[in-house]
Short mmCIF file of C-alpha atoms and ligand atoms in Angstrom, two decimals:
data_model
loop_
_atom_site.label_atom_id
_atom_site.label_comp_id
_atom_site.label_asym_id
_atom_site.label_seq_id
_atom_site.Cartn_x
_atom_site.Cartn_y
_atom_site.Cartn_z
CA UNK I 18 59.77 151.22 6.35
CA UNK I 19 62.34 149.42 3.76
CA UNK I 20 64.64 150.26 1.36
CA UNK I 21 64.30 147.42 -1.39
CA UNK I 22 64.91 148.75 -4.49
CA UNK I 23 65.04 152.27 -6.15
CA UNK I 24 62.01 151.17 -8.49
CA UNK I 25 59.72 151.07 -5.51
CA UNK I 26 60.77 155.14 -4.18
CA UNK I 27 60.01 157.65 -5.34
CA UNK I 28 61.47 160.98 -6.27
CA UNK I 29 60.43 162.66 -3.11
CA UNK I 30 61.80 159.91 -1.48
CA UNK I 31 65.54 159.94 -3.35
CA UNK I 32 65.47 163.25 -2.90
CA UNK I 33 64.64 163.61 0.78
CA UNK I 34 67.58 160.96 1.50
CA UNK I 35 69.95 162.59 -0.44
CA UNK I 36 69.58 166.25 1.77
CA UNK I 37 69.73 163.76 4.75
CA UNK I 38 72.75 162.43 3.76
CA UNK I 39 74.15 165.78 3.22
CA UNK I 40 73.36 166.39 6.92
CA UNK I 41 74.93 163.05 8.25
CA UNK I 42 78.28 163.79 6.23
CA UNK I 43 78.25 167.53 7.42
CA UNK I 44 77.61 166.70 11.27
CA UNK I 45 79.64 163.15 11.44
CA UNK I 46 81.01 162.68 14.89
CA UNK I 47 78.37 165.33 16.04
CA UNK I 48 74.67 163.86 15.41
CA UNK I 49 72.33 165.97 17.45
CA UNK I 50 70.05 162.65 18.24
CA UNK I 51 71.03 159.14 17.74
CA UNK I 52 68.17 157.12 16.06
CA UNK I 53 68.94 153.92 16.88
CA UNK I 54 70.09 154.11 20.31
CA UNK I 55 69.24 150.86 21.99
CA UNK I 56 68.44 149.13 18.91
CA UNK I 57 70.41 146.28 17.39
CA UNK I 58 70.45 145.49 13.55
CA UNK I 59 71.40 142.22 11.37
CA UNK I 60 73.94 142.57 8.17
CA UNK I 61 72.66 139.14 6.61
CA UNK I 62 75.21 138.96 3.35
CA UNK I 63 75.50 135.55 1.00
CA UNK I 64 78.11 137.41 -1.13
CA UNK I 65 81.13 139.17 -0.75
CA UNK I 66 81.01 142.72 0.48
CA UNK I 67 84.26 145.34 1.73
CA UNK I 68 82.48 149.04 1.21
CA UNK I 69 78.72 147.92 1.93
CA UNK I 70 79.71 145.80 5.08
CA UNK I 71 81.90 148.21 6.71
CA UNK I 72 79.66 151.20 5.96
CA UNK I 73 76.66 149.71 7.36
CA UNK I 74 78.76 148.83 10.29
CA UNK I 75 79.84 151.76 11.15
CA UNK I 76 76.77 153.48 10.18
CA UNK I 77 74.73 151.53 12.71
CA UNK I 78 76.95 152.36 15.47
CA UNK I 79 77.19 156.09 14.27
CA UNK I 80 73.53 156.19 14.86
CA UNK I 81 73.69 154.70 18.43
CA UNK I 82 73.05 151.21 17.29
CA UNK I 83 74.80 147.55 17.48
CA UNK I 84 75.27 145.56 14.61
CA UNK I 85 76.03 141.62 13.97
CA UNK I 86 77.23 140.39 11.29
CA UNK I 87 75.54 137.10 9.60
CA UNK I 88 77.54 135.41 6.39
CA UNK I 89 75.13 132.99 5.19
CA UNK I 90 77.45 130.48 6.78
CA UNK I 91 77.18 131.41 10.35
CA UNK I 92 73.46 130.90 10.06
CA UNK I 93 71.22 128.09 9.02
CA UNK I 94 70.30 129.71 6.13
CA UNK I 95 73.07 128.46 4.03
CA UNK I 96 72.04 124.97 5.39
CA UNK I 97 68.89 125.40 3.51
CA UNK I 98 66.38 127.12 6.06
CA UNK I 99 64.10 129.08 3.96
CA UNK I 100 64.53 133.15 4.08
CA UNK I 101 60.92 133.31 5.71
CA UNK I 102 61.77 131.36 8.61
CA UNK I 103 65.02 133.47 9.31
CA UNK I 104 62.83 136.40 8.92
CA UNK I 105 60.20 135.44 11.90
CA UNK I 106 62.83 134.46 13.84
CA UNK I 107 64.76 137.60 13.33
CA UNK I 108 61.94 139.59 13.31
CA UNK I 109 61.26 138.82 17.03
CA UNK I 110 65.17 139.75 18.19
CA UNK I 111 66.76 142.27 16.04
CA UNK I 112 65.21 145.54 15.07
CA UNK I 113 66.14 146.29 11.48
CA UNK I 114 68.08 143.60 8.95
CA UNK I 115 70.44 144.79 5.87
CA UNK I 116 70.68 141.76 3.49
CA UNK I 117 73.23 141.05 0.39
CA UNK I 118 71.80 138.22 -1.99
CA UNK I 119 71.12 137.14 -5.44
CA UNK I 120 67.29 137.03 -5.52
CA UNK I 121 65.29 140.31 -4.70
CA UNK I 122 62.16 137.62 -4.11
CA UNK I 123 64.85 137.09 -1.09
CA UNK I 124 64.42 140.30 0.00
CA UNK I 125 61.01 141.20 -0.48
CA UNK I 126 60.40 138.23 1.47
CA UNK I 127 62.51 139.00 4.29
CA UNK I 128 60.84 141.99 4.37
CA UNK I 129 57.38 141.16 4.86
CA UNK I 130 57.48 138.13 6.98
CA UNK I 131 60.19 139.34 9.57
CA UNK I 132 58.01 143.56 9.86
CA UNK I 133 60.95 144.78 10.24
CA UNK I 134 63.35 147.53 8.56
CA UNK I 135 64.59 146.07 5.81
CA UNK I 136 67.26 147.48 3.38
CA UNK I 137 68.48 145.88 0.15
CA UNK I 138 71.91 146.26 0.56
CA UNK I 139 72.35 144.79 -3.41
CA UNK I 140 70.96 141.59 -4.77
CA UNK I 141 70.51 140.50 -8.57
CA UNK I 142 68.28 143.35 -9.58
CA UNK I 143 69.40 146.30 -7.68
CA UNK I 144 71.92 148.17 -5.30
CA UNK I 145 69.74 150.75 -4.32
CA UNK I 146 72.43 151.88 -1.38
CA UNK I 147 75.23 152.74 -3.95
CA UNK I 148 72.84 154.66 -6.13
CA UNK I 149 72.16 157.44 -3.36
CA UNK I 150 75.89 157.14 -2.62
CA UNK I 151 76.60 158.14 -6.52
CA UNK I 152 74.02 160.76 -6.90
CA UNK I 153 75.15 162.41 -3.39
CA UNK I 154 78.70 162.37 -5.64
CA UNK I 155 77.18 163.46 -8.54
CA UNK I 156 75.51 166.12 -6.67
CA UNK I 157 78.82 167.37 -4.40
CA UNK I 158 81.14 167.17 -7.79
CA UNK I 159 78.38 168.82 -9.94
CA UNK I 160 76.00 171.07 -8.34
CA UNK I 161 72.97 168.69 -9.08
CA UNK I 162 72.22 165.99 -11.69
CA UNK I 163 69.66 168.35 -13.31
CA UNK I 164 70.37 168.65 -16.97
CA UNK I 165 73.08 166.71 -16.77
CA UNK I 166 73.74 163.52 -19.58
CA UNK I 167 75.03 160.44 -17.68
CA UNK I 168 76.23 157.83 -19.37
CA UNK I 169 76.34 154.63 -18.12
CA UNK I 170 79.08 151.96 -20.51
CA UNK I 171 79.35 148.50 -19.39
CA UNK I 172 76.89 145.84 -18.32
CA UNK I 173 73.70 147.26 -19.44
CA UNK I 174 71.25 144.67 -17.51
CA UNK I 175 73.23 144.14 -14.29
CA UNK I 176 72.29 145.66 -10.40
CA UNK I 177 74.21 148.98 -10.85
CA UNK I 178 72.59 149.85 -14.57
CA UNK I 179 69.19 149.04 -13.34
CA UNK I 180 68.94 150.98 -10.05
CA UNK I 181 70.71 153.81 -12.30
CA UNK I 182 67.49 153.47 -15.02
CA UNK I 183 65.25 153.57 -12.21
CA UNK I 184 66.80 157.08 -10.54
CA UNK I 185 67.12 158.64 -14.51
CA UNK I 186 63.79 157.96 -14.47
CA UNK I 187 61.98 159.48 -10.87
CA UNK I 188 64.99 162.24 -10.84
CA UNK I 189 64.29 163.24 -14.58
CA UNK I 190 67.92 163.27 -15.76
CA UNK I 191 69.18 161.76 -19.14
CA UNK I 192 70.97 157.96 -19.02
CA UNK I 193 72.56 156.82 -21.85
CA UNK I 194 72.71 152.95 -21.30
CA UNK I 195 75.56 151.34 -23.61
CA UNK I 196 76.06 148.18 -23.70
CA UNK I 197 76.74 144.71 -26.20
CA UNK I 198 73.08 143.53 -27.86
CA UNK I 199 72.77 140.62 -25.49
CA UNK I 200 73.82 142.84 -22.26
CA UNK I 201 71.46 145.33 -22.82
CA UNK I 202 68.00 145.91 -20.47
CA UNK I 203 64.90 143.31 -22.35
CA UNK I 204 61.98 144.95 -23.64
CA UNK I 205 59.84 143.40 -20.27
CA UNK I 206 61.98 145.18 -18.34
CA UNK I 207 62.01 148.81 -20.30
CA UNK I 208 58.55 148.14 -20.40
CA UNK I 209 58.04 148.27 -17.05
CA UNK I 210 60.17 151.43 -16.94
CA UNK I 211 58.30 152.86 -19.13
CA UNK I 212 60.23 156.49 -19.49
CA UNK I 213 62.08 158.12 -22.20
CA UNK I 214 64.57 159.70 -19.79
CA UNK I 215 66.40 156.30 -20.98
CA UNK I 216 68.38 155.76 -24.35
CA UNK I 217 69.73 152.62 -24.44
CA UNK I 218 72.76 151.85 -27.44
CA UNK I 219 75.58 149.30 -28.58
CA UNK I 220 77.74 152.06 -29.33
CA UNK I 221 79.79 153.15 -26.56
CA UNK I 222 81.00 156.76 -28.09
CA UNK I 223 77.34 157.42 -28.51
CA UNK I 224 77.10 157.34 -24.98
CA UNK I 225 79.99 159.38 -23.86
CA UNK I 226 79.32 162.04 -26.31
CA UNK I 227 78.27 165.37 -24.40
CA UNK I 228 78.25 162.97 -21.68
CA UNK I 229 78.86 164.71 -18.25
CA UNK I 230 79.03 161.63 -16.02
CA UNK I 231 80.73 158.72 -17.26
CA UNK I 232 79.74 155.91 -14.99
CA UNK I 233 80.92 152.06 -15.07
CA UNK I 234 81.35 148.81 -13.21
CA UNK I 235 82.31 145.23 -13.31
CA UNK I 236 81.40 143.24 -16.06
CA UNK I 237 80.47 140.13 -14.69
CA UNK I 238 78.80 140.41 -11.66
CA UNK I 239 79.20 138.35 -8.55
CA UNK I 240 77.75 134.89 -9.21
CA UNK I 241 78.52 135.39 -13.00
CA UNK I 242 82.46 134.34 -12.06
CA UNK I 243 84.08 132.73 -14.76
CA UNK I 244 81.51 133.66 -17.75
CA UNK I 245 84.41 134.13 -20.31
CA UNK I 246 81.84 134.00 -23.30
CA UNK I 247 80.13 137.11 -21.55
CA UNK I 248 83.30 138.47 -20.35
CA UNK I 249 84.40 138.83 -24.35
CA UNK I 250 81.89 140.92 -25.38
CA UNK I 251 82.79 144.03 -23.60
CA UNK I 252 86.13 145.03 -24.92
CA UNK I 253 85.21 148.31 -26.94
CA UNK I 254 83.39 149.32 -23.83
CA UNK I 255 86.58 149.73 -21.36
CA UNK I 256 86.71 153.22 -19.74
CA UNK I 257 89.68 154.78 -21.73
CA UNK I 258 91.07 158.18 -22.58
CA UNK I 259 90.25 157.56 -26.17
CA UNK I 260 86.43 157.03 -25.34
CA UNK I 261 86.43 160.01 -22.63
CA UNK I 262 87.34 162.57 -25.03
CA UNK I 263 84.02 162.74 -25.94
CA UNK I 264 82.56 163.18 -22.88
CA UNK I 265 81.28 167.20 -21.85
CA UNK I 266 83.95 169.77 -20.45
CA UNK I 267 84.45 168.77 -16.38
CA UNK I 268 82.98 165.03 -16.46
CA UNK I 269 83.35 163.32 -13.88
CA UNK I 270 83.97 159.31 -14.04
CA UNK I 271 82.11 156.82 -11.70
CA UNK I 272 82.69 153.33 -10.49
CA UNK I 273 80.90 151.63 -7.50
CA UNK I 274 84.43 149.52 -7.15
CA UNK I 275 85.73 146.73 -6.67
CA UNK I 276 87.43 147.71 -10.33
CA UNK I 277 88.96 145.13 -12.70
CA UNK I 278 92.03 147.26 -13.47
CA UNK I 279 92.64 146.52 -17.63
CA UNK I 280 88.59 145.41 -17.62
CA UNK I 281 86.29 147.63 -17.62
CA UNK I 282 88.40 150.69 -16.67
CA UNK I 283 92.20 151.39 -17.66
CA UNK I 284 94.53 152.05 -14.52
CA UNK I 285 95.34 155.32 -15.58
CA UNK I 286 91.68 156.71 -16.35
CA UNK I 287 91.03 154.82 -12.61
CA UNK I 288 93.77 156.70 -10.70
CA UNK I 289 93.37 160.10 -12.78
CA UNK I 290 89.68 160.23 -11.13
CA UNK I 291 90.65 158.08 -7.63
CA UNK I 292 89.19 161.86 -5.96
CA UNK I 293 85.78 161.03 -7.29
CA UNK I 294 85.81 157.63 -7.07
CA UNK I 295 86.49 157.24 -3.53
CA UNK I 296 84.89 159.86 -2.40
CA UNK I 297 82.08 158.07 -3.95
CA UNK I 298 82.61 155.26 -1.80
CA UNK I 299 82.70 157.09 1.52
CA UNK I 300 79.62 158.69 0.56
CA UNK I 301 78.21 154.87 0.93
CA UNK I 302 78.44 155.82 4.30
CA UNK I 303 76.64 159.24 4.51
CA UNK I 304 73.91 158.02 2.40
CA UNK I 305 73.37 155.01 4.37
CA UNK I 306 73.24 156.56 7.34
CA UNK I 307 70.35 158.83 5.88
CA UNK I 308 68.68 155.67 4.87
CA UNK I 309 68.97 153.83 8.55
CA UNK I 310 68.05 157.33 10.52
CA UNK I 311 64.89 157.91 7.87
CA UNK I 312 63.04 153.93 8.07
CA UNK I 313 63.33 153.92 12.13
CA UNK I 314 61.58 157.41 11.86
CA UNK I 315 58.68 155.97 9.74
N1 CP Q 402 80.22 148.87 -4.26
C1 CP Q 402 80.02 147.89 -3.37
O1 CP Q 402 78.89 147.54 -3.06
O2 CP Q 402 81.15 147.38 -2.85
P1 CP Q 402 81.25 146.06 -1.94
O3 CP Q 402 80.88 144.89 -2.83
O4 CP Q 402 82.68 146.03 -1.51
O5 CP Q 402 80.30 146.19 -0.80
N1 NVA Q 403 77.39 144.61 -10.38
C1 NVA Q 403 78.32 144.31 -9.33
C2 NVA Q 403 78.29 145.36 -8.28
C3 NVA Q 403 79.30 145.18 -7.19
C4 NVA Q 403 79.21 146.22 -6.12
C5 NVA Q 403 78.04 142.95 -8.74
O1 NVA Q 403 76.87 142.64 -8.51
O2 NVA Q 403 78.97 142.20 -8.49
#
């Protein structure tokens, strides 16, 4: 009935959304049934958001729904009403509720005390939604992700790099994690992931050796604005020709975007692989549309 976080699905799960989501892009503009006809959702975000916003916005309506769109300024949430209370509230008028925020608690909250759909559309801990989006890429651009190495170089314990453990783990593909000491995953958390599908290192050639997807993104996340301390420690880990010419014959590069051109990827490596990476974005769309179509089914 939700989508909060790729830790709590499950392989049959990932991999019965990403076939959907090969449907949805294959029949766009010509869905035999329209899920959500009559149905109206909430987009509840208290961060930025240009791909995740206007996918779900369109998705909805693709799908036969309506959509509103709540900033946590239009509501009295950012006036300090708790998350449960928006929940019942919302619970009683809309029928499904995509939310952007730092705390998952958030979520999970929302979740159970509104009974409605609820889909993490990225918060602290994950971004389950762009994780189908780059394994539907991973999957058009390379047959499947099955014996495949995919690297992933940048901030090792941020949204993206967990929901990517999570999927090495159910989907049973290799993830090389690389990352500076401090900004790798802590022991609680590998731990509780508990798999050895997941190699995590300092050393950012280790990862990109043999490595057939080369995957990074932003090194200080939203909310971490103006961490220059953090921001230091990732210079050897920038996405550059240099480091890619270890990677496997045909890799394909990966960013969820927005990219710090010069950061964590170099303009040219950026606009040398623009095919994949955008396509990867549009794919937010397909895959979301899977996820929408398959929790108002269950
Ligand atoms: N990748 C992603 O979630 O982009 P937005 O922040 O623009 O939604
Ligand atoms: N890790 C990034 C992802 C942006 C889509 C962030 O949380 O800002």
């Amino acid at each position: 009935m939700n989508l909060l976080s790729i830790e709590q699905s499950s392989a049959t799960e990932l991999q019965a959304l990403i076939d959907l989501a090969v449907e949805m892009k294959a029949t766009r503009g010509a869905h035999q049934t329209l899920p959500l006809t009559g149905q109206t959702w909430a987009i509840i975000f208290t961060k930025a958001s240009t791909r995740t916003r206007v996918s779900f916005e369109v998705g909805v309506r693709e799908l036969g729904g309506n959509v509103m769109f709540l900033s946590k300024n239009d509501i009295q949430l950012g006036r300090g009403e708790p998350i449960k209370d928006t929940a019942r509230v919302l619970g009683r008028m809309v029928h499904g509720a995509i939310i952007r925020t730092f705390d998952q608690q958030d979520v999970e909250d929302f979740a159970s005390y509104s009974g409605i759909p609820t889909i993490n559309a990225l918060t602290d801990e994950e971004h389950p939604c762009q994780i189908l989006a780059d394994l539907l890429t991973v999957r058009e651009k390379l047959g499947s992700w099955e014996g495949k190495r995919i690297a992933f170089i940048g901030d090792g314990d941020n949204n993206m790099s967990r929901s990517w453990m999570w999927a090495a783990k159910y989907l049973g593909f290799d993830l090389v994690v690389a990352a500076p000491e401090s900004c790798l995953p802590p022991k609680e958390f590998m731990d509780r992931l508990a798999t050895d599908k997941v190699t995590l290192t300092t050393d950012p050639v280790e990862a990109a050796k043999g490595a057939h997807v080369i995957n990074t993104d932003v090194w200080l996340s939203m909310g971490q604005e103006g961490q220059a301390e953090k921001e230091a420690l990732f210079s050897s880990y920038q996405i550059k020709r240099e480091l890619l010419s270890h990677c496997a014959e045909d890799f394909i590069v990966l960013h969820c975007l927005p990219a710090y051109r010069g950061k964590e990827i170099t303009e040219e490596i950026l606009e040398e692989h623009a095919d994949t990476i955008f396509q990867q974005a549009e794919n937010r769309l397909h895959a979301q549309k899977a996820v929408l179509a398959t929790l108002v089914q269950k």
